[in-house]
Coordinates of C-alpha atoms in Angstrom, one line a residue:
X1109 CA -9.4 -1.4 -22.2
X1110 CA -9.3 -5.0 -22.6
X1111 CA -11.5 -7.5 -19.8
X1112 CA -10.5 -10.8 -19.2
X1113 CA -13.8 -12.7 -18.5
X1114 CA -13.3 -16.0 -17.1
X1115 CA -16.3 -18.5 -16.1
X1116 CA -14.2 -20.1 -13.3
X1117 CA -14.5 -23.5 -14.8
X1118 CA -12.0 -26.2 -14.6
X1119 CA -11.1 -30.0 -13.1
X1120 CA -10.1 -30.5 -9.7
X1121 CA -6.4 -30.6 -9.3
X1122 CA -5.8 -28.3 -12.4
X1123 CA -2.6 -26.1 -12.1
X1124 CA -3.4 -22.4 -12.0
X1125 CA -2.4 -20.7 -15.5
X1126 CA 0.6 -18.5 -15.5
X1127 CA -0.1 -14.7 -14.8
X1128 CA 0.7 -12.1 -17.4
X1129 CA 1.3 -8.5 -17.4
X1130 CA -0.1 -6.1 -19.6
X1131 CA -0.6 -2.3 -19.9
X1132 CA -3.7 -0.4 -20.0
X1133 CA -5.0 3.0 -20.3
X1134 CA -8.0 3.9 -18.5
X1135 CA -10.7 6.2 -19.9
X1136 CA -9.4 8.7 -17.5
X1137 CA -6.1 8.9 -19.1
X1138 CA -4.0 7.4 -16.5
X1139 CA -1.6 5.0 -17.2
X1140 CA -1.4 1.6 -15.4
X1141 CA 0.1 -1.5 -14.7
X1142 CA -2.4 -4.0 -15.2
X1143 CA -1.9 -7.6 -13.5
X1144 CA -4.4 -9.8 -14.7
X1145 CA -4.3 -14.0 -14.5
X1146 CA -6.2 -17.1 -14.5
X1147 CA -7.9 -18.4 -11.4
X1148 CA -5.6 -19.6 -8.5
X1149 CA -7.6 -22.6 -7.8
X1150 CA -7.6 -24.8 -4.5
X1151 CA -8.1 -26.8 -6.6
X1152 CA -11.9 -26.6 -7.0
X1153 CA -13.8 -23.5 -7.5
X1154 CA -17.5 -23.1 -6.3
X1155 CA -18.7 -22.2 -9.8
X1156 CA -17.1 -25.8 -10.8
X1157 CA -19.3 -27.4 -8.5
X1158 CA -22.2 -25.7 -9.6
X1159 CA -21.6 -27.1 -13.0
X1160 CA -21.2 -30.4 -11.8
X1161 CA -24.3 -30.2 -10.1
X1162 CA -22.7 -30.8 -6.5
X1163 CA -25.3 -29.2 -4.2
X1164 CA -23.8 -26.2 -2.1
X1165 CA -24.3 -25.1 1.5
X1166 CA -25.8 -21.7 2.1
X1167 CA -25.6 -19.6 5.1
X1168 CA -29.1 -18.1 4.9
X1169 CA -32.4 -19.9 3.2
X1170 CA -34.2 -16.5 2.7
X1171 CA -32.2 -15.1 -0.4
X1172 CA -33.9 -13.3 -3.2
X1173 CA -34.0 -15.5 -6.3
X1174 CA -32.1 -13.8 -9.0
X1175 CA -30.3 -11.4 -7.0
X1176 CA -26.7 -11.2 -7.3
X1177 CA -24.3 -9.6 -4.9
X1178 CA -20.5 -8.9 -6.3
X1179 CA -17.2 -8.7 -4.6
X1180 CA -14.5 -7.1 -6.5
X1181 CA -11.2 -6.5 -5.1
X1182 CA -9.2 -3.5 -6.7
X1183 CA -6.2 -3.6 -4.5
X1184 CA -4.9 -5.5 -1.5
X1185 CA -4.3 -8.8 -2.8
X1186 CA -0.7 -8.7 -4.2
X1187 CA 0.9 -6.6 -1.4
X1188 CA 0.5 -5.0 2.3
X1189 CA -1.2 -1.8 1.1
X1190 CA -3.6 -0.1 -1.3
X1191 CA -6.8 -2.0 0.1
X1192 CA -10.2 -1.1 -1.9
X1193 CA -12.9 -3.1 -2.3
X1194 CA -16.1 -2.9 -4.3
X1195 CA -19.2 -4.5 -2.9
X1196 CA -22.3 -4.4 -5.6
X1197 CA -25.8 -5.8 -5.4
X1198 CA -28.6 -5.1 -7.8
X1199 CA -27.3 -2.1 -9.3
X1200 CA -26.2 -0.3 -5.9
X1201 CA -22.2 0.0 -5.1
X1202 CA -20.4 0.6 -1.9
X1203 CA -16.7 0.8 -1.8
X1204 CA -15.1 -0.4 1.2
X1205 CA -11.8 1.3 1.9
X1206 CA -9.7 3.3 -0.3
X1207 CA -6.0 2.8 0.6
X1208 CA -2.4 3.7 -1.0
X1209 CA 0.9 1.9 -0.8
X1210 CA 4.3 3.4 -0.2
X1211 CA 7.1 2.9 -3.3
X1212 CA 10.0 0.8 -2.8
X1213 CA 13.4 0.6 -4.9
X1214 CA 11.6 -0.6 -7.8
X1215 CA 9.6 2.8 -8.0
X1216 CA 12.7 5.6 -8.4
X1217 CA 10.7 9.1 -8.1
X1218 CA 7.5 7.8 -7.1
X1219 CA 5.8 9.2 -4.2
X1220 CA 2.8 7.0 -3.7
X1221 CA 1.1 4.3 -5.4
X1222 CA -2.6 3.8 -5.6
X1223 CA -5.0 1.2 -6.8
X1224 CA -6.5 1.8 -10.1
X1225 CA -10.2 2.9 -9.5
X1226 CA -11.2 3.6 -13.0
X1227 CA -14.1 0.7 -12.4
X1228 CA -15.4 2.9 -9.5
X1229 CA -15.4 6.2 -11.6
X1230 CA -17.2 4.3 -14.8
X1231 CA -19.8 3.3 -12.4
X1232 CA -19.9 6.5 -10.1
X1233 CA -23.4 7.1 -10.6
X1234 CA -24.2 3.8 -8.6
X1235 CA -21.8 4.5 -5.9
X1236 CA -24.1 5.2 -2.7
X1237 CA -21.1 5.6 0.0
X1238 CA -17.7 4.6 1.0
X1239 CA -17.1 2.8 4.0
X1240 CA -13.6 3.3 5.7
X1241 CA -12.6 0.5 8.4
X1242 CA -9.9 2.4 10.3
X1243 CA -7.6 5.3 9.9
X1244 CA -4.3 3.9 8.3
X1245 CA -2.8 4.8 5.1
X1246 CA -3.3 1.9 3.6
X1247 CA -6.9 2.0 4.1
X1248 CA -7.4 5.8 3.5
X1249 CA -4.5 7.3 1.6
X1250 CA -6.4 7.0 -1.9
X1251 CA -9.5 9.0 -0.6
X1252 CA -8.3 12.4 -1.7
X1253 CA -7.5 11.6 -5.2
X1254 CA -10.8 9.5 -6.0
X1255 CA -12.7 12.0 -4.1
X1256 CA -11.6 14.8 -6.6
X1257 CA -12.5 12.5 -9.4
X1258 CA -16.0 11.8 -8.4
X1259 CA -18.5 14.2 -9.9
X1260 CA -20.2 14.5 -6.6
X1261 CA -19.8 14.4 -2.8
X1262 CA -20.6 10.8 -2.1
X1263 CA -21.0 10.1 1.8
X1264 CA -18.0 8.4 3.3
X1265 CA -18.7 6.5 6.6
X1266 CA -16.2 5.8 9.7
X1267 CA -15.7 6.0 13.3
X1268 CA -14.8 9.5 15.1
X1269 CA -10.6 9.1 14.8
X1270 CA -11.0 7.7 11.2
X1271 CA -13.0 10.4 10.0
X1272 CA -10.9 13.2 12.0
X1273 CA -7.7 11.7 10.1
X1274 CA -9.5 12.2 7.0
X1275 CA -10.5 15.3 7.4
X1276 CA -7.0 16.5 8.0
X1277 CA -6.0 14.6 4.8
X1278 CA -8.8 16.4 2.8
X1279 CA -7.4 19.8 4.1
X1280 CA -4.2 19.1 2.8
X1281 CA -5.8 18.7 -0.4
X1282 CA -8.3 21.4 -0.2
X1283 CA -11.3 19.4 -0.3
X1284 CA -14.1 21.2 1.3
X1285 CA -17.2 19.6 0.0
X1286 CA -16.8 16.2 1.6
X1287 CA -19.8 14.6 3.2
X1288 CA -18.4 12.6 6.6
X1289 CA -20.6 10.5 8.3
X1290 CA -19.6 9.1 11.8
X1291 CA -20.6 5.8 12.8
X1292 CA -20.3 3.8 15.9
X1293 CA -19.8 0.1 16.5
X1294 CA -23.2 -1.5 16.5
X1295 CA -24.6 1.1 13.8
X1296 CA -26.3 0.0 11.0
X1297 CA -26.4 1.8 7.4
X1298 CA -28.8 0.9 4.6
X1299 CA -27.7 2.1 1.3
X1300 CA -29.8 1.0 -1.4
X1301 CA -30.1 -3.0 -1.0
X1302 CA -27.2 -3.3 1.1
X1303 CA -27.1 -3.1 4.7
X1304 CA -23.8 -2.3 6.7
X1305 CA -23.5 -3.3 10.3
X1306 CA -20.2 -1.9 12.1
X1307 CA -18.7 -4.0 14.9
X1308 CA -15.6 -3.4 16.9
X1309 CA -12.4 -5.2 16.3
X1310 CA -8.8 -4.5 18.1
X1311 CA -6.1 -2.9 16.0
X1312 CA -3.0 -0.9 16.2
X1313 CA -5.3 2.5 15.8
X1314 CA -8.6 3.3 17.8
X1315 CA -11.7 3.2 16.2
X1316 CA -11.2 0.2 14.0
X1317 CA -14.2 -1.8 12.6
X1318 CA -15.4 -4.7 10.7
X1319 CA -18.4 -4.7 8.6
X1320 CA -21.1 -7.3 8.1
X1321 CA -22.9 -6.8 5.1
X1322 CA -26.6 -8.4 4.4
X1323 CA -27.8 -8.4 0.8
X1324 CA -30.9 -10.1 -0.9
X1325 CA -28.3 -12.3 -2.5
X1326 CA -26.6 -13.2 0.9
X1327 CA -24.4 -12.2 3.8
X1328 CA -20.7 -11.1 3.7
X1329 CA -18.1 -10.3 6.8
X1330 CA -15.3 -8.4 6.1
X1331 CA -13.2 -8.3 9.4
X1332 CA -11.1 -5.4 8.4
X1333 CA -7.7 -5.5 9.8
X1334 CA -7.8 -6.9 13.2
X1335 CA -6.2 -8.9 16.3
X1336 CA -7.5 -10.6 19.3
X1337 CA -5.8 -8.6 21.9
X1338 CA -7.3 -9.3 25.3
X1339 CA -5.5 -6.5 26.9
X1340 CA -6.0 -3.9 24.7
X1341 CA -4.5 -0.3 25.6
X1342 CA -8.0 1.2 25.3
X1343 CA -10.0 -1.5 26.9
X1344 CA -11.5 -2.0 23.4
X1345 CA -11.7 -5.9 22.4
X1346 CA -13.0 -7.4 19.1
X1347 CA -16.5 -8.1 19.6
X1348 CA -16.8 -11.7 20.0
X1349 CA -20.5 -11.5 20.6
X1350 CA -21.0 -9.9 17.3
X1351 CA -19.3 -12.5 15.4
X1352 CA -21.2 -15.3 17.2
X1353 CA -24.3 -13.6 16.3
X1354 CA -23.4 -13.1 12.7
X1355 CA -22.5 -17.0 12.7
X1356 CA -26.3 -17.6 13.8
X1357 CA -27.7 -15.4 11.0
X1358 CA -25.4 -16.9 8.8
X1359 CA -22.1 -15.7 6.8
X1360 CA -21.9 -16.8 3.2
X1361 CA -18.6 -15.4 2.4
X1362 CA -16.3 -14.5 4.7
X1363 CA -13.2 -11.7 4.0
X1364 CA -10.7 -11.7 6.6
X1365 CA -7.2 -10.3 7.0
X1366 CA -4.2 -12.4 6.0
X1367 CA -1.2 -10.3 7.2
X1368 CA 0.1 -12.2 9.8
X1369 CA -1.2 -15.5 8.5
X1370 CA 2.2 -17.3 8.2
X1371 CA 2.9 -16.5 12.2
X1372 CA 1.8 -19.9 13.8
X1373 CA 1.3 -18.4 17.2
X1374 CA -0.8 -15.4 18.7
X1375 CA 0.0 -11.8 18.2
X1376 CA 1.2 -10.4 21.4
X1377 CA -0.5 -7.7 23.2
X1378 CA 0.1 -4.2 22.7
X1379 CA 0.6 -3.7 26.3
X1380 CA 3.6 -5.9 26.1
X1381 CA 5.1 -2.8 24.6
X1382 CA 4.7 -0.5 27.1
X1383 CA 6.2 -2.7 29.6
X1384 CA 9.5 -2.6 27.6
X1385 CA 9.2 0.9 26.5
X1386 CA 9.1 2.2 30.0
X1387 CA 12.5 0.5 31.5
X1388 CA 14.4 1.7 28.3
X1389 CA 13.3 5.6 28.5
X1390 CA 13.6 5.6 32.3
X1391 CA 17.2 4.3 32.2
X1392 CA 18.5 6.2 28.9
X1393 CA 21.3 8.7 29.8
X1394 CA 20.7 11.2 26.7
X1395 CA 17.6 12.2 24.8
X1396 CA 15.3 9.3 23.6
X1397 CA 13.9 9.3 20.0
X1398 CA 11.3 6.9 18.8
X1399 CA 10.3 6.4 15.6
X1400 CA 6.8 4.9 15.0
X1401 CA 3.9 5.0 12.6
X1402 CA 2.2 8.3 13.0
X1403 CA -1.2 6.7 13.3
X1404 CA -0.5 4.3 15.8
X1405 CA -2.1 5.9 18.5
X1406 CA -1.8 3.1 21.0
X1407 CA 1.9 3.3 20.5
X1408 CA 1.9 7.1 20.9
X1409 CA 0.2 6.9 24.1
X1410 CA 2.4 4.6 25.5
X1411 CA 5.4 6.5 24.7
X1412 CA 3.9 9.6 26.3
X1413 CA 3.0 7.7 29.5
X1414 CA 6.8 6.4 29.9
X1415 CA 8.1 9.8 29.2
X1416 CA 5.9 11.6 31.5
X1417 CA 6.5 8.8 34.3
X1418 CA 10.4 9.2 33.7
X1419 CA 10.3 12.9 34.3
X1420 CA 10.8 13.8 30.6
X1421 CA 9.0 16.4 28.0
X1422 CA 7.5 14.9 25.0
X1423 CA 8.5 16.8 21.5
X1424 CA 6.8 15.9 18.4
X1425 CA 8.3 16.2 14.8
X1426 CA 7.6 15.3 11.3
X1427 CA 4.5 16.5 9.3
X1428 CA 2.2 13.3 9.8
X1429 CA 3.2 12.6 13.3
X1430 CA 2.6 16.8 14.4
X1431 CA -0.9 16.2 12.5
X1432 CA -2.0 12.9 13.7
X1433 CA -1.1 13.7 17.5
X1434 CA -3.3 17.1 17.1
X1435 CA -6.1 15.3 15.7
X1436 CA -5.9 12.4 18.4
X1437 CA -5.3 14.9 21.4
X1438 CA -8.5 16.9 20.0
X1439 CA -11.0 13.9 19.8
X1440 CA -9.7 12.5 23.1
X1441 CA -7.7 9.6 21.9
X1442 CA -4.4 10.5 22.9
X1443 CA -3.7 12.0 26.6
X1444 CA -0.9 14.2 27.6
X1445 CA -1.1 17.4 29.3
X1446 CA 0.1 20.7 27.5
X1447 CA 2.8 21.2 30.2
X1448 CA 4.6 17.7 29.3
X1449 CA 4.9 18.8 25.5
X1450 CA 7.7 21.1 24.1
X1451 CA 7.8 22.5 20.6
X1452 CA 10.7 21.4 18.6
X1453 CA 11.9 24.9 18.3
X1454 CA 11.9 25.4 22.1
X1455 CA 14.6 22.5 22.8
X1456 CA 17.1 25.2 23.5
X1457 CA 18.1 24.8 27.4
X1458 CA 16.4 21.5 28.1
X1459 CA 18.9 19.0 29.0
X1460 CA 19.0 16.0 26.7
X1461 CA 18.1 13.6 29.6
X1462 CA 14.9 15.3 30.2
X1463 CA 13.7 14.9 26.3
X1464 CA 11.9 12.1 24.2
X1465 CA 11.2 12.9 20.8
X1466 CA 8.2 11.1 18.9
X1467 CA 8.9 11.0 15.6
X1468 CA 8.4 9.8 11.7
X1469 CA 10.8 7.7 9.8
X1470 CA 10.4 3.9 11.2
X1471 CA 10.3 2.7 7.7
X1472 CA 13.7 4.5 6.7
X1473 CA 12.2 7.2 4.1
X1474 CA 14.6 9.4 3.0
X1475 CA 13.0 12.8 4.0
X1476 CA 11.3 11.6 7.3
X1477 CA 12.3 13.0 10.5
X1478 CA 14.4 10.2 11.8
X1479 CA 16.5 10.2 8.6
X1480 CA 16.9 13.6 8.9
X1481 CA 18.0 13.4 12.6
X1482 CA 20.4 10.8 11.7
X1483 CA 22.1 12.8 8.8
X1484 CA 22.5 15.7 10.9
X1485 CA 20.1 18.0 8.8
X1486 CA 17.1 18.2 11.0
X1487 CA 16.4 21.6 11.7
X1488 CA 15.7 21.3 15.5
X1489 CA 16.6 18.0 16.8
X1490 CA 20.3 16.7 16.8
X1491 CA 21.7 13.6 18.0
X1492 CA 24.8 12.7 20.0
X1493 CA 26.9 9.6 21.3
X1494 CA 25.1 8.0 24.2
X1495 CA 21.5 9.0 22.9
X1496 CA 18.8 6.4 22.7
X1497 CA 16.7 5.7 19.3
X1498 CA 13.7 3.3 19.5
X1499 CA 12.5 2.2 16.1
X1500 CA 9.3 1.0 17.2
X1501 CA 7.8 -0.5 14.0
X1502 CA 8.4 -3.4 11.5
X1503 CA 9.9 -2.9 8.1
X1504 CA 7.2 -3.2 5.8
X1505 CA 8.3 -5.7 3.2
X1506 CA 10.6 -4.0 0.6
X1507 CA 11.6 -1.1 3.2
X1508 CA 14.4 -3.3 5.2
X1509 CA 17.3 -2.0 3.4
X1510 CA 16.2 1.6 4.0
X1511 CA 15.8 1.0 7.7
X1512 CA 19.2 -1.0 8.1
X1513 CA 20.7 2.1 6.3
X1514 CA 19.3 4.4 9.1
X1515 CA 20.1 2.1 11.9
X1516 CA 23.7 2.3 10.5
X1517 CA 24.0 5.8 10.4
X1518 CA 22.8 6.1 13.9
X1519 CA 25.2 3.4 15.3
X1520 CA 28.2 5.6 13.7
X1521 CA 26.9 8.8 15.6
X1522 CA 27.4 6.4 18.7
X1523 CA 23.5 6.2 19.4
X1524 CA 22.2 3.0 21.3
X1525 CA 19.7 1.7 18.8
X1526 CA 16.6 -0.5 19.8
X1527 CA 14.3 -2.4 17.4
X1528 CA 12.3 -5.3 17.4
X1529 CA 15.3 -8.0 17.1
X1530 CA 16.8 -6.5 20.5
X1531 CA 13.8 -5.9 22.7
X1532 CA 9.8 -6.0 22.5
X1533 CA 9.4 -2.5 21.1
X1534 CA 6.9 -3.6 18.6
X1535 CA 4.0 -5.7 18.2
X1536 CA 2.0 -6.2 15.2
X1537 CA -1.7 -5.1 15.1
X1538 CA -2.6 -8.1 12.9
X1539 CA -4.0 -11.5 14.2
X1540 CA -1.4 -14.5 13.8
X1541 CA -2.4 -18.1 12.6
X1542 CA -4.2 -19.2 16.1
X1543 CA -6.4 -16.2 16.2
X1544 CA -7.4 -16.2 12.2
X1545 CA -8.3 -20.0 13.1
X1546 CA -10.5 -18.8 16.2
X1547 CA -12.2 -16.3 14.3
X1548 CA -13.0 -18.9 11.2
X1549 CA -14.3 -21.4 14.2
X1550 CA -16.6 -18.8 15.6
X1551 CA -17.9 -17.2 12.3
X1552 CA -18.3 -20.6 10.4
X1553 CA -18.3 -19.1 7.1
X1554 CA -19.8 -21.3 4.0
X1555 CA -17.2 -19.8 1.9
X1556 CA -13.9 -18.0 2.5
X1557 CA -11.8 -15.3 0.8
X1558 CA -8.5 -14.3 2.2
X1559 CA -7.7 -10.7 1.6
X1560 CA -5.1 -8.2 2.8
X1561 CA -1.7 -9.7 2.0
X1562 CA 0.8 -10.8 -0.6
X1563 CA 0.5 -14.3 -2.6
X1564 CA 2.1 -16.4 0.2
X1565 CA -0.3 -14.9 3.1
X1566 CA -3.3 -15.4 1.0
X1567 CA -2.2 -18.8 0.5
X1568 CA -1.4 -19.7 4.2
X1569 CA -4.7 -18.2 5.5
X1570 CA -6.6 -20.4 2.8
X1571 CA -4.9 -23.3 4.3
X1572 CA -5.9 -22.3 7.9
X1573 CA -9.7 -21.9 6.8
X1574 CA -9.2 -25.5 5.4
X1575 CA -7.9 -26.7 8.6
X1576 CA -10.9 -25.1 10.3
X1577 CA -13.3 -26.8 8.3
X1578 CA -13.9 -24.7 5.4
X1579 CA -14.3 -27.0 2.2
X1580 CA -11.5 -26.7 -0.2
X1581 CA -13.6 -26.1 -3.1
X1582 CA -15.4 -23.1 -1.0
X1583 CA -12.3 -21.3 -0.8
X1584 CA -11.5 -18.6 -3.2
X1585 CA -8.0 -16.9 -3.9
X1586 CA -8.5 -13.8 -6.1
X1587 CA -6.1 -11.4 -7.8
X1588 CA -6.9 -7.6 -8.0
X1589 CA -9.3 -7.2 -10.7
X1590 CA -11.1 -10.3 -10.6
X1591 CA -14.7 -10.7 -9.0
X1592 CA -17.1 -13.2 -7.2
X1593 CA -20.7 -13.4 -7.5
X1594 CA -22.9 -14.4 -4.3
X1595 CA -26.3 -15.6 -5.4
X1596 CA -28.8 -17.9 -4.2
X1597 CA -27.1 -20.7 -6.2
X1598 CA -23.9 -20.3 -4.6
X1599 CA -20.7 -18.4 -5.3
X1600 CA -19.2 -18.3 -8.8
X1601 CA -16.7 -15.9 -10.5
X1602 CA -17.7 -12.8 -12.5
X1603 CA -16.2 -10.8 -14.9
X1604 CA -12.9 -9.4 -14.7
X1605 CA -12.6 -5.6 -14.4
X1606 CA -9.6 -3.2 -15.1
X1607 CA -7.2 -3.2 -12.4
X1608 CA -3.6 -2.5 -11.6
X1609 CA -1.7 0.6 -10.1
X1610 CA -1.6 4.6 -10.2
X1611 CA 1.5 6.5 -9.6
X1612 CA 1.9 9.8 -7.9
X1613 CA 4.7 11.6 -8.8
X1614 CA 5.0 14.9 -7.3
X1615 CA 1.9 16.7 -9.0
X1616 CA 1.6 14.3 -11.4
X1617 CA -1.0 11.5 -10.9
X1618 CA -1.2 8.6 -13.2
X1619 CA 0.9 10.1 -15.8
X1620 CA 4.0 8.0 -14.9
X1621 CA 4.1 4.9 -16.9
X1622 CA 6.3 1.6 -16.1
X1623 CA 8.1 2.2 -19.1
X1624 CA 9.2 5.7 -17.6
X1625 CA 10.0 3.7 -14.5
X1626 CA 12.4 1.4 -16.3
X1627 CA 14.0 4.4 -18.0
X1628 CA 14.7 5.9 -14.6
X1629 CA 16.2 2.7 -13.3
X1630 CA 18.1 1.9 -16.4
X1631 CA 19.7 5.6 -15.9
X1632 CA 20.6 5.2 -12.3
X1633 CA 22.3 1.9 -12.9
X1634 CA 24.0 2.6 -16.3
X1635 CA 24.2 6.4 -17.0
X1636 CA 23.4 8.1 -20.4
X1637 CA 25.2 9.7 -23.0
X1638 CA 24.1 12.4 -25.6
X1639 CA 25.2 12.8 -28.9
X1640 CA 24.7 16.2 -30.9
X1641 CA 25.4 16.8 -34.4
X1642 CA 24.4 19.5 -37.1
X1643 CA 24.0 18.3 -40.8
X1644 CA 23.0 19.3 -44.2
X1645 CA 20.5 17.2 -45.4
X1646 CA 20.6 19.0 -48.7
X1647 CA 24.2 18.6 -49.5
X1648 CA 24.6 15.5 -47.2
X1649 CA 27.2 17.0 -45.5
X1650 CA 28.5 16.9 -41.8
X1651 CA 28.4 20.8 -40.5
X1652 CA 30.9 21.4 -37.6
X1653 CA 32.3 18.9 -35.0
X1654 CA 30.0 15.8 -33.3
X1655 CA 29.7 16.5 -29.6
X1656 CA 29.3 13.7 -27.1
X1657 CA 28.6 14.2 -23.4
X1658 CA 28.4 11.0 -20.6
X1659 CA 26.9 11.1 -17.5
X1660 CA 27.0 8.4 -15.1
X1661 CA 28.9 6.4 -17.4
X1662 CA 32.6 4.6 -15.9
X1663 CA 35.2 6.6 -17.6
X1664 CA 32.9 9.3 -18.7
X1665 CA 35.2 11.9 -18.0
X1666 CA 38.3 10.2 -19.7
X1667 CA 39.2 12.7 -22.6
X1668 CA 40.4 9.8 -24.5
X1669 CA 37.4 7.8 -24.5
X1670 CA 35.3 10.9 -25.2
X1671 CA 37.8 11.6 -28.3
X1672 CA 36.9 7.8 -29.3
X1673 CA 33.3 8.1 -28.9
X1674 CA 33.2 11.7 -30.8
X1675 CA 35.5 9.9 -33.5
X1676 CA 33.5 6.9 -33.9
X1677 CA 29.9 8.7 -34.1
X1678 CA 31.5 11.1 -36.6
X1679 CA 32.9 8.3 -39.0
X1680 CA 29.1 6.7 -38.7
X1681 CA 27.5 10.0 -39.4
X1682 CA 29.8 10.5 -42.7
X1683 CA 29.0 6.9 -43.7
X1684 CA 25.3 7.7 -43.4
X1685 CA 25.5 10.9 -45.4
X1686 CA 27.1 9.3 -48.2
X1687 CA 24.2 7.2 -49.0
X1688 CA 20.3 8.2 -48.7
X1689 CA 19.8 7.3 -45.0
X1690 CA 16.9 9.1 -43.3
X1691 CA 17.6 11.4 -40.2
X1692 CA 15.9 8.4 -38.3
X1693 CA 18.2 5.6 -39.4
X1694 CA 21.3 7.8 -38.9
X1695 CA 20.1 8.2 -35.2
X1696 CA 19.9 4.6 -34.9
X1697 CA 23.1 4.1 -36.7
X1698 CA 24.8 6.4 -34.3
X1699 CA 23.2 5.1 -31.2
X1700 CA 24.3 1.5 -31.9
X1701 CA 28.1 2.6 -32.7
X1702 CA 28.2 4.3 -29.6
X1703 CA 26.5 1.4 -27.7
X1704 CA 28.8 -1.1 -29.2
X1705 CA 32.0 1.1 -28.0
X1706 CA 31.1 1.9 -24.5
X1707 CA 30.2 -2.0 -24.2
X1708 CA 33.7 -2.7 -25.4
X1709 CA 35.5 -0.3 -23.1
X1710 CA 33.2 -0.2 -20.1
X1711 CA 31.1 -3.2 -20.1
X1712 CA 27.9 -0.7 -19.6
X1713 CA 24.8 -0.2 -21.7
X1714 CA 23.7 3.1 -21.0
X1715 CA 20.9 5.0 -22.4
X1716 CA 22.1 7.0 -25.6
X1717 CA 20.1 10.0 -27.0
X1718 CA 21.3 11.3 -30.6
X1719 CA 20.0 14.7 -31.4
X1720 CA 20.8 15.6 -35.3
X1721 CA 20.1 19.1 -36.3
X1722 CA 19.2 19.8 -40.0
X1723 CA 20.8 23.2 -41.0

């Protein structure tokens, strides 16, 4: 494993060095794409000020000399997803969140993308606990894979709904030895030298919390995912009093959600969605199908309320939707009477205008319930002209094409489709710029590190922090695998650890490399050709006929092209056999010949596999 250790030194105004991509195999044997790079300066770092002797403001004066707290993000700083951060102090380690990300068009055949948590496994003997801020997949999805790789059941701390969703996930993976510890807003947990206090935040799922870490080296506030909704559906507001108290105690470093940092206003209240969903469902003439995130319990509650108010029964379909609604109802977070729920297999005889279907597929996933309904392949739910479909979500970056494809399929059937562009059937669960500035103004952190977003979101959030009074030199934009060190002397960069992604491909975890993905993309775009021949290396003669087969190549079924390809391959093999060429060189020569012919005829460069059998 190659480490890139950076001191964080540089001069004011220096431009960031170029990123570079590397491949590395971890000690656990999983292939990863490692993205490491130089510092993103804005434009001077805390470490530079330490070197120059400039005094630093500190949030609290009672720090323990020599104590160091490390913050190591392993995911969440290059995309919306796979959030995972290590907090380390005086030998004790806490893991904050363990999420995943769903694949896009650049990941053919991949089911899930996990952050590379090799660093956690290498230091598992020091891991005291895992704190989960809320139950969304981008914060919990890696837990089953990580837990199976750990050598002992490390305690997992979360709120009631969060743990309920994790229990369901662990049951799927047949994990039975998990140690789940329920916490509530206001609770404090001390693990080693790190004390964590949980506080309520408003988000698009119940039970979301932020965490205030107090260590001998300083205090760190992690907001988790949040918004400042003043009329929340469940009545739970972000805890302004706690944020104000943390200000008084002293916040040395703030880590804050950057997802909506480019939205210059306020994020609308979730309650506004219910005001729109109600009339749409009440006025619909046929069945209503609503696609949403399965973990968006607030949204599901409003859909159920609107359905019952209009005299409709609710049908739930889609594996994760069924599982999450069952968990939320059992724990008291989703309220709907049994009489208003109908099993999807019992729809026969119920008029379409008396049905609301809640399903998965808001991101256009090919195997989701909505995709199968739109394609006419769903076992129990059909769609007809005049039905209403509500896509109650915003496409995650990279999923726009998939969602558009589903919308067009529904339009061809004659369905009336509502999405965010047509009506307010979705609002974000993340704070926009004005809310982010308000939180920064309340907390007044000494140092700031934007998290949870792509590079453009992190940069925009850094600018907001500067506008609210955080000094430019106290703002740190990191990449996954880079680290910060907090001590009584200030903040500086630490060592870079291994980072990257782990691909889940069916039953395979970590065995699919970027090279395999590149091959899949090439096969899908250009096709492939196979050349098979038998030769006698002893006699240096060709035995029988050379055969060529083509798949996915323009004109590959043309007998004249096949004949020319076989002729060219045969002539090349005979030339090679007339000399002392090795089998490896023969294969290369035949491959080059066939590639040249196909480029000339089809302007394609497919994958060519040459098989030469010595008989």
